[in-house]
Coordinates of C-alpha atoms in Angstrom, one line a residue:
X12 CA -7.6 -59.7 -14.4
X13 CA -7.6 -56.1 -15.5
X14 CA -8.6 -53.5 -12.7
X15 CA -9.8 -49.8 -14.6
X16 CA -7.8 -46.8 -13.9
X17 CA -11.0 -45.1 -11.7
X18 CA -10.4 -48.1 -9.2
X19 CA -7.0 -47.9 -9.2
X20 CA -7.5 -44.2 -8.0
X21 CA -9.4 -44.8 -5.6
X22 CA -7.7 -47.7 -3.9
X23 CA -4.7 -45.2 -4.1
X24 CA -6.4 -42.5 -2.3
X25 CA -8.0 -45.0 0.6
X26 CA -4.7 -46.6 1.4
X27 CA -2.7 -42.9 1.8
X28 CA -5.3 -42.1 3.7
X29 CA -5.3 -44.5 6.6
X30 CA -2.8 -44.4 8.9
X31 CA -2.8 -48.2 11.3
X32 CA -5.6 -49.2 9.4
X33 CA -7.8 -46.2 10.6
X34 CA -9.3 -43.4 8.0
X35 CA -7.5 -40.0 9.2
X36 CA -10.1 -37.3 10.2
X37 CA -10.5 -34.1 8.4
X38 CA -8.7 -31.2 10.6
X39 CA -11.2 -29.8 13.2
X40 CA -10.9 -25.7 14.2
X41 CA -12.3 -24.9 16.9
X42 CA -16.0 -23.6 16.3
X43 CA -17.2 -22.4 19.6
X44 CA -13.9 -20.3 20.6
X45 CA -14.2 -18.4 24.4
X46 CA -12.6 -14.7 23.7
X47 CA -10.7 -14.0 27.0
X48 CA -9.2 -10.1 26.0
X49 CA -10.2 -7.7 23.6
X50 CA -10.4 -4.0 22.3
X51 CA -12.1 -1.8 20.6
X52 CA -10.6 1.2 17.7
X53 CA -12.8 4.1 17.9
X54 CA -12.2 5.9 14.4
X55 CA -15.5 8.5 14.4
X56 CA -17.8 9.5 11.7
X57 CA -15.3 8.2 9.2
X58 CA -17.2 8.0 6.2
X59 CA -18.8 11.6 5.4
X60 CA -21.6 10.5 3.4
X61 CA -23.1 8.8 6.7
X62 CA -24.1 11.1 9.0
X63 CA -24.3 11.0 12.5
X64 CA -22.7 7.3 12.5
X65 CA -19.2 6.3 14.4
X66 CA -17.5 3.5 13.0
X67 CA -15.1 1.0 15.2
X68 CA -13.3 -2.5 14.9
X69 CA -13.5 -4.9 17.5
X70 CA -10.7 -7.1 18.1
X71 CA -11.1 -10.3 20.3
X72 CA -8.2 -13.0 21.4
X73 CA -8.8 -16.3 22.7
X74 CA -6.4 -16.4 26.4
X75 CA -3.2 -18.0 24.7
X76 CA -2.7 -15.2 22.1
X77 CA -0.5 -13.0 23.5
X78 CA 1.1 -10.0 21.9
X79 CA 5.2 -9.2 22.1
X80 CA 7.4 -6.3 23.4
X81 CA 7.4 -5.6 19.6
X82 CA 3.9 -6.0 18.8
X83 CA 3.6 -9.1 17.2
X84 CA 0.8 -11.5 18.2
X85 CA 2.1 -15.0 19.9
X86 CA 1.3 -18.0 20.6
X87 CA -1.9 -20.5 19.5
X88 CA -5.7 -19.8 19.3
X89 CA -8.1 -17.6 17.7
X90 CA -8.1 -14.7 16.7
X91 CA -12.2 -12.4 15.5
X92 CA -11.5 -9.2 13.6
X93 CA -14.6 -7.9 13.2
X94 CA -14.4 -4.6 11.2
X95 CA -16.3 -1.0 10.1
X96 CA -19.1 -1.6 13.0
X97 CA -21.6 0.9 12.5
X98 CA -22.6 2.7 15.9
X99 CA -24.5 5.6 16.7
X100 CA -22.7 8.7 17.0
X101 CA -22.8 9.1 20.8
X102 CA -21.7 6.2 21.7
X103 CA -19.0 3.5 20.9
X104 CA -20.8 -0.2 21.4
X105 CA -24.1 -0.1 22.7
X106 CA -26.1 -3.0 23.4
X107 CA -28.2 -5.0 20.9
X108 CA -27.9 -7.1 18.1
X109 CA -25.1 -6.3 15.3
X110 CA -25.5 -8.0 11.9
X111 CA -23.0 -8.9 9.2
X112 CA -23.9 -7.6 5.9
X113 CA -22.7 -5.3 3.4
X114 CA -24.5 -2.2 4.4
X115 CA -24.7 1.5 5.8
X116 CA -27.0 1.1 8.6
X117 CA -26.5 1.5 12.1
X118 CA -25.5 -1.8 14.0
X119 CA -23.9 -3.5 10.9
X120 CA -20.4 -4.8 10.2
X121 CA -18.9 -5.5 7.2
X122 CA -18.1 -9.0 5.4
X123 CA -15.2 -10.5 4.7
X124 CA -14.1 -10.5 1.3
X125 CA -11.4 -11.0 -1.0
X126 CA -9.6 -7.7 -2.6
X127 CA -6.9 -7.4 -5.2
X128 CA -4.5 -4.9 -5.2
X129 CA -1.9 -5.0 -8.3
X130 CA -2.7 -8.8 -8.4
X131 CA -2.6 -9.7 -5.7
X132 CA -5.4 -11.1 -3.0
X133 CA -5.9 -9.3 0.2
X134 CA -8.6 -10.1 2.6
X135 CA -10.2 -7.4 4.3
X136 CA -13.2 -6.9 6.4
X137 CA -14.3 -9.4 9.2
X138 CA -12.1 -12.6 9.8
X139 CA -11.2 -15.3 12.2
X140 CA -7.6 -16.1 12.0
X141 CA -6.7 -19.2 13.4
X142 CA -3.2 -19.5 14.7
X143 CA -2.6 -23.4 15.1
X144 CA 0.2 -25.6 17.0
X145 CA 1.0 -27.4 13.1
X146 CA 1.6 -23.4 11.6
X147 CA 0.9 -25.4 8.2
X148 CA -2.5 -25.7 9.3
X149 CA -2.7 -21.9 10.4
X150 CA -5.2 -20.1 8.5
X151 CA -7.8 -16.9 8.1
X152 CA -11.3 -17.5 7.1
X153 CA -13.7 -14.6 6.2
X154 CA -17.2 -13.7 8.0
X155 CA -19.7 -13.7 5.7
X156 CA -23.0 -13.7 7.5
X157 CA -24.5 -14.3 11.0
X158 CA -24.7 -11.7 14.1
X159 CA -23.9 -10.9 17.6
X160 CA -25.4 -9.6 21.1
X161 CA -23.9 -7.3 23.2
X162 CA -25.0 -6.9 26.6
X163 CA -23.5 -5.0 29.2
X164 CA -23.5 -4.8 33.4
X165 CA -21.7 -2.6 34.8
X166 CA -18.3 -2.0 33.1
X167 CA -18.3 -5.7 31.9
X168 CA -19.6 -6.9 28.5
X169 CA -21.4 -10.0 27.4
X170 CA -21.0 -10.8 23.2
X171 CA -22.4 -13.9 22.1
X172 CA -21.5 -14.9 18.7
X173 CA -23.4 -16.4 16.2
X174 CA -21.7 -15.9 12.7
X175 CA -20.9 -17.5 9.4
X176 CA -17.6 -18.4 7.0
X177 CA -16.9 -18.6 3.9
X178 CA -16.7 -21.9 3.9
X179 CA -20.2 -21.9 5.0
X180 CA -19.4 -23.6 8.7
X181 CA -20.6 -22.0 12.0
X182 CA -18.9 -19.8 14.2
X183 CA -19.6 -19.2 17.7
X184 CA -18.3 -18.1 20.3
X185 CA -18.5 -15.7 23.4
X186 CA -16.5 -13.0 25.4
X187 CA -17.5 -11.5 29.0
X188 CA -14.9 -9.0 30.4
X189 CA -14.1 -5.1 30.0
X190 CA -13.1 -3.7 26.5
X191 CA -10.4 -1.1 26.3
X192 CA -11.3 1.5 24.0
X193 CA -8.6 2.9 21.7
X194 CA -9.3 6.5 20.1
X195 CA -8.1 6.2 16.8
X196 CA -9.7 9.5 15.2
X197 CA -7.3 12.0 16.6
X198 CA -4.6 9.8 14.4
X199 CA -6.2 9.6 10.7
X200 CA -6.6 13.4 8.8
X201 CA -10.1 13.7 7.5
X202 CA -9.3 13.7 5.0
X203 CA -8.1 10.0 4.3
X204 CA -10.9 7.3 3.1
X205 CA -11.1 4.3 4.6
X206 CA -10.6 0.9 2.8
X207 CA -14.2 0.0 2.2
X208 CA -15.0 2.6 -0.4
X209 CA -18.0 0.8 -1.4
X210 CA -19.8 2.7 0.9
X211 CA -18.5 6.1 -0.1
X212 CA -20.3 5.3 -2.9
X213 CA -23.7 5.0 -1.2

């Protein structure tokens, strides 16, 4: 009896699939990550054509991420980069509600994307990089949509995360404890644009 070559592929496929007889489950990441230590880069009013705006990056580590005598980052877990926040000028992360989305307005923050350089693919904006025991299975996925809360008593802060990948899967997450604040300004001439030029366009 003749079997067709679709069958054959997909008795092929079910049997390297099973490992004991059981169907191997896809690989889980963890979508509901607790941030335990994080910082802020405070860079000013970094793009001219928005006024009275100061832009910082927000960096949060889940507690088993650790970060070397020569400053690289250890260890498993997660990893949130979220990048150009837009704050008011006179302060650095105020409380409310921040939004991912391409745009110039106070209490947005960009979107991950994909950007090519002399052929080759850099991601830049907002990411979650996720830093696995199997480093094969280590990988960065961009932000793309969703939002956040800050709150704030005393000198302690309260982010809730609510955000989006690329691969259209939920992100949560959450983060109470203080947030160094790193003035990056004094460092970068005025000169100098930042990445994102799209909005040096606007």
């Amino acid at each position: 009896m003749k079997i067709n070559n679709f069958l054959i592929t997909c008795l092929f496929f079910l049997l390297t699939s099973c490992v004991g007889g059981q169907l191997n489950p896809p690989y889980v990441y963890n979508t509901n990550p607790t941030y335990k230590w994080a910082y802020a880069e405070l860079f000013g009013n970094y793009y001219p054509k928005i006024p009275n705006t100061n832009v910082i990056s927000l960096s949060l580590f889940s507690d088993s991420l650790k970060i070397n005598s020569i400053g690289y980052l250890t260890g498993t877990g997660q990893f949130l980069f979220l990048e150009d926040i837009f704050v008011p000028k006179s302060d650095t992360l105020p409380t409310g509600i921040y939004y991912i989305r391409d745009s110039v307005v106070l209490n947005s923050v960009a979107p991950g994307l994909n950007d090519t350089v002399d052929n080759q693919v850099f991601q830049i904006g907002s990411t979650i990089s996720y830093y696995e025991g199997n480093p094969n299975m280590s990988i960065q996925k961009l932000i793309t949509g969703g939002s956040f809360t800050v709150s704030k008593s005393g000198d302690k802060y309260q982010i809730i995360f609510n955000l989006k990948t690329s691969d259209n899967k939920d992100l949560k997450g959450s983060f109470t404890d203080t947030i160094p604040h790193i003035n990056q300004s004094i460092n970068i001439p005025a000169s100098r644009l930042r990445k994102r030029l799209i909005y040096n366009n606007k």
